Amino acid sequence: MILKHWQRRPSALSRQALAVYTMLVVYGSLYPFSGWRTLGIGPFAYLADPLPQYLTAFDVITNVLGYMPFGALVVLALYPRWRGALAAGMAFIGGAMLSGAMEAVQTYLPTRVASNLDLAANALGALLGAALTAPATSMLLDRGLLRRIRFMWFERDAAYMIGLSALWPFATMYPAPFLFAVGDLPRVLWQRVDPVMQEALLAWTPAAWSVAAWPAQLGAMLPDDGWETLITSLNLFAALVLATLPMRARAPRVRLLLGLVIAT
């Protein structure tokens, strides 16, 4: 079946997923965002470096696999404006540019080593992901099983909710329990407030409230394991409720929610 141009539909979910995955790549490449220093060399000097002495297949494969989803998402996000080899080429260029920029910035991080081999592996991964996805793009987005399930189980304007729910398993990944500082943000923001402003805010609240003593009082109510269980349960409950909002009545809610729990 050949689709006419007006029958080809862009995918908002693919564009959102691409934006989120790009942010994850940047986060993973530059973490922990501290200890910045200069070695007196240019950020792109690594391009002319010899290949690393100690090369492991695991590192190369990891770099290739890490950028394959990026390449696939670029192809899906560009559809239907760019398709086929053109979309795959754009994905390859985008992956190479993103990886090259990340390697250049890693020059200034003490815990990272900029590598031309990593750049090559990442670019190859983006190309492979794009090449595997390009032939199936129309089937996936226009007339495939995934599209039918998408509109059978979820509301038409549910792309944002689906994307947000899909982020939940990533937010619970070890060893970074607070992805993007989720869950720890109030403490971080409070510590960044000027001490004079902290005192002014505490003085503004009624003395009988004893706001400064709240953390210690709350901490004493339950053991650490108890608080961890409670907070994790509430977070999971909120994620599951959010995931049900865009579901249609005919959707297999229990199975979908169990899948989200298992992914977590």
Coordinates of C-alpha atoms in Angstrom, one line a residue:
M1 CA 0.0 0.0 0.0
I2 CA 1.4 3.4 -1.1
L3 CA 0.5 6.3 1.1
K4 CA -0.2 9.7 -0.3
H5 CA 1.8 12.7 1.1
W6 CA -1.2 14.0 3.1
Q7 CA -1.7 10.6 4.7
R8 CA 1.8 10.6 6.2
R9 CA 1.7 11.9 9.8
P10 CA 4.4 13.4 11.9
S11 CA 4.9 12.0 15.4
A12 CA 4.9 14.4 18.3
L13 CA 5.9 11.5 20.6
S14 CA 9.0 10.8 18.5
R15 CA 10.1 14.4 18.7
Q16 CA 9.6 14.5 22.4
A17 CA 11.4 11.2 22.9
L18 CA 14.3 12.6 20.8
A19 CA 14.6 15.7 23.0
V20 CA 14.5 13.7 26.2
Y21 CA 17.0 11.1 24.9
T22 CA 19.4 14.0 23.8
M23 CA 19.2 15.4 27.3
L24 CA 19.9 12.0 28.8
V25 CA 23.0 11.7 26.5
V26 CA 24.2 15.2 27.6
Y27 CA 23.6 14.3 31.3
G28 CA 25.3 11.0 31.1
S29 CA 28.3 12.4 29.1
L30 CA 29.0 15.4 31.4
Y31 CA 28.0 14.0 34.9
P32 CA 29.0 15.0 37.6
F33 CA 29.3 18.6 36.2
S34 CA 32.0 19.5 38.6
G35 CA 35.8 20.0 38.8
W36 CA 36.0 21.8 35.6
R37 CA 39.6 22.7 34.6
T38 CA 41.7 23.5 31.5
L39 CA 44.7 21.5 30.4
G40 CA 45.9 24.2 28.0
I41 CA 44.8 22.3 24.9
G42 CA 41.9 23.0 22.5
P43 CA 38.6 21.3 23.0
F44 CA 39.0 19.4 19.7
A45 CA 42.6 18.4 20.1
Y46 CA 41.4 14.8 20.8
L47 CA 40.5 14.4 17.1
A48 CA 44.2 14.2 16.2
D49 CA 45.2 11.9 19.1
P50 CA 46.3 8.4 18.4
L51 CA 43.9 5.5 19.2
P52 CA 43.8 4.6 22.9
Q53 CA 46.3 2.0 24.0
Y54 CA 43.9 0.0 26.0
L55 CA 40.9 -0.8 23.9
T56 CA 38.1 -3.1 25.0
A57 CA 35.2 -4.4 22.9
F58 CA 32.8 -3.7 25.7
D59 CA 33.5 0.1 25.6
V60 CA 33.1 0.2 21.8
I61 CA 29.9 -1.8 21.9
T62 CA 28.5 0.3 24.7
N63 CA 29.2 3.5 22.8
V64 CA 27.6 2.0 19.6
L65 CA 24.5 0.8 21.5
G66 CA 24.2 4.1 23.4
Y67 CA 23.7 6.1 20.2
M68 CA 21.5 3.7 18.2
P69 CA 18.3 4.9 19.9
F70 CA 19.4 8.5 19.1
G71 CA 19.7 7.6 15.4
A72 CA 16.4 5.8 15.3
L73 CA 14.6 8.7 17.1
V74 CA 16.0 11.2 14.7
V75 CA 14.6 9.3 11.7
L76 CA 11.2 9.0 13.4
A77 CA 11.2 12.7 14.4
L78 CA 12.1 13.9 10.9
Y79 CA 9.3 11.9 9.3
P80 CA 7.5 12.6 7.0
R81 CA 9.4 15.8 5.9
W82 CA 12.6 13.7 5.4
R83 CA 12.6 10.0 4.8
G84 CA 14.8 7.1 3.8
A85 CA 18.5 7.7 3.2
L86 CA 18.2 11.5 3.7
A87 CA 16.8 11.0 7.2
A88 CA 19.5 8.4 8.0
G89 CA 22.2 10.8 6.8
M90 CA 20.8 13.6 9.0
A91 CA 20.8 11.2 11.9
F92 CA 24.4 10.2 11.3
I93 CA 25.4 13.9 11.1
G94 CA 23.4 14.8 14.2
G95 CA 24.9 11.9 16.1
A96 CA 28.4 12.8 15.1
M97 CA 27.9 16.5 16.0
L98 CA 26.4 15.6 19.4
S99 CA 29.1 13.1 20.2
G100 CA 31.8 15.5 19.0
A101 CA 30.5 18.3 21.2
M102 CA 30.3 16.0 24.2
E103 CA 33.8 14.7 23.8
A104 CA 35.0 18.3 23.4
V105 CA 33.4 19.4 26.6
Q106 CA 34.8 16.3 28.4
T107 CA 38.2 17.8 27.8
Y108 CA 37.5 20.1 30.7
L109 CA 36.2 17.4 33.1
P110 CA 38.8 15.6 35.3
T111 CA 36.8 12.4 35.4
R112 CA 36.4 12.1 31.7
V113 CA 38.7 11.5 28.8
A114 CA 37.9 12.8 25.3
S115 CA 38.4 10.1 22.7
N116 CA 38.2 10.1 18.9
L117 CA 37.4 6.4 19.1
D118 CA 34.3 7.1 21.2
L119 CA 33.2 9.7 18.7
A120 CA 33.6 7.2 15.8
A121 CA 31.7 4.5 17.8
N122 CA 28.9 6.9 18.7
A123 CA 28.5 8.1 15.1
L124 CA 28.4 4.5 13.9
G125 CA 25.7 3.7 16.5
A126 CA 23.6 6.7 15.3
L127 CA 24.0 5.5 11.7
L128 CA 23.1 1.9 12.5
G129 CA 20.0 3.0 14.5
A130 CA 18.9 5.2 11.6
A131 CA 19.6 2.6 9.0
L132 CA 17.5 0.0 10.8
T133 CA 14.6 2.3 11.4
A134 CA 14.4 4.2 8.1
P135 CA 12.8 1.3 6.1
A136 CA 10.2 0.7 8.8
T137 CA 9.3 4.4 9.6
S138 CA 6.1 4.5 7.6
M139 CA 5.0 1.1 9.0
L140 CA 5.6 2.3 12.6
L141 CA 4.0 5.7 12.4
D142 CA 1.4 5.5 9.7
R143 CA -0.1 2.0 9.5
G144 CA 1.7 -0.3 11.9
L145 CA 0.6 -2.3 14.9
L146 CA 2.2 0.2 17.3
R147 CA 0.1 3.1 15.8
R148 CA -3.1 1.1 16.0
I149 CA -2.4 0.1 19.6
R150 CA -1.4 3.7 20.4
F151 CA -4.8 5.1 19.3
M152 CA -6.8 2.1 20.6
W153 CA -5.4 2.3 24.1
F154 CA -4.6 6.0 24.5
E155 CA -6.2 9.4 23.8
R156 CA -5.1 11.2 20.6
D157 CA -3.5 14.1 22.5
A158 CA -1.7 11.8 25.0
A159 CA 1.8 12.1 23.6
Y160 CA 3.1 14.2 26.4
M161 CA 1.7 12.0 29.1
I162 CA 3.1 8.9 27.5
G163 CA 6.5 10.4 27.2
L164 CA 6.5 11.6 30.8
S165 CA 5.4 8.2 32.0
A166 CA 8.2 6.5 29.9
L167 CA 10.7 8.6 31.8
W168 CA 9.8 7.1 35.2
P169 CA 11.9 3.9 34.9
F170 CA 14.9 6.1 34.0
A171 CA 14.3 8.3 37.1
T172 CA 14.8 5.2 39.3
M173 CA 18.0 3.8 37.7
Y174 CA 21.0 2.9 39.9
P175 CA 23.6 4.3 40.7
A176 CA 22.0 7.7 40.1
P177 CA 18.8 7.4 42.3
F178 CA 17.8 11.0 41.7
L179 CA 18.0 11.6 38.0
F180 CA 18.3 15.4 37.3
A181 CA 18.1 15.8 41.1
V182 CA 14.5 14.6 41.2
G183 CA 13.4 14.2 44.8
D184 CA 16.4 16.1 46.1
L185 CA 15.6 19.4 44.5
P186 CA 14.2 21.3 47.6
R187 CA 17.3 20.7 49.6
V188 CA 19.5 21.7 46.8
L189 CA 17.6 24.9 46.2
W190 CA 17.6 25.7 49.9
Q191 CA 21.3 25.3 50.2
R192 CA 21.8 27.7 47.3
V193 CA 19.8 30.4 48.9
D194 CA 21.9 33.1 50.6
P195 CA 22.3 32.5 54.4
V196 CA 20.9 36.0 55.1
M197 CA 17.8 35.1 53.0
Q198 CA 17.5 31.8 54.8
E199 CA 17.4 33.5 58.2
A200 CA 14.9 36.1 56.9
L201 CA 12.6 33.4 55.5
L202 CA 12.7 31.4 58.8
A203 CA 12.1 34.6 60.8
W204 CA 9.1 35.4 58.7
T205 CA 7.3 32.2 59.8
P206 CA 5.6 32.1 63.2
A207 CA 8.0 31.0 65.9
A208 CA 5.5 28.4 67.2
W209 CA 5.8 26.5 64.0
S210 CA 9.5 25.7 64.7
V211 CA 10.2 25.2 61.0
A212 CA 13.9 24.7 61.4
A213 CA 13.2 21.6 63.6
W214 CA 10.8 20.0 61.1
P215 CA 13.4 17.8 59.3
A216 CA 14.6 16.3 62.5
Q217 CA 11.1 15.7 63.9
L218 CA 9.9 14.1 60.7
G219 CA 13.1 12.0 60.5
A220 CA 12.4 10.6 64.0
M221 CA 8.9 9.4 63.2
L222 CA 10.1 6.5 61.1
P223 CA 13.4 4.6 60.7
D224 CA 15.3 5.3 57.5
D225 CA 14.0 2.1 55.8
G226 CA 10.5 3.1 56.7
W227 CA 10.9 6.5 55.1
E228 CA 12.5 5.0 52.0
T229 CA 9.6 2.5 51.6
L230 CA 7.0 5.2 52.1
I231 CA 8.6 7.7 49.7
T232 CA 9.2 5.0 47.1
S233 CA 5.6 3.8 47.3
L234 CA 4.2 7.3 47.0
N235 CA 6.4 8.0 44.0
L236 CA 5.4 4.8 42.3
F237 CA 1.7 5.5 43.1
A238 CA 2.0 8.9 41.5
A239 CA 3.7 7.5 38.4
L240 CA 1.0 4.9 38.0
V241 CA -1.8 7.4 38.4
L242 CA -0.2 9.7 35.8
A243 CA 0.2 6.8 33.4
T244 CA -3.6 6.0 33.6
L245 CA -4.7 9.5 32.8
P246 CA -4.4 9.2 29.0
M247 CA -5.7 5.6 28.8
R248 CA -8.9 4.8 27.1
A249 CA -11.6 2.6 28.7
R250 CA -10.7 -0.3 26.5
A251 CA -7.0 -0.2 27.4
P252 CA -5.6 -3.2 29.5
R253 CA -4.7 -0.9 32.4
V254 CA -3.6 -3.6 34.8
R255 CA -1.2 -5.2 32.3
L256 CA 0.2 -1.8 31.2
L257 CA 0.7 -0.7 34.8
L258 CA 2.4 -4.0 35.7
G259 CA 4.7 -3.5 32.8
L260 CA 5.6 -0.1 34.1
V261 CA 6.3 -1.5 37.6
I262 CA 8.5 -4.3 36.1
A263 CA 10.4 -1.8 34.1
T264 CA 11.0 0.2 37.2

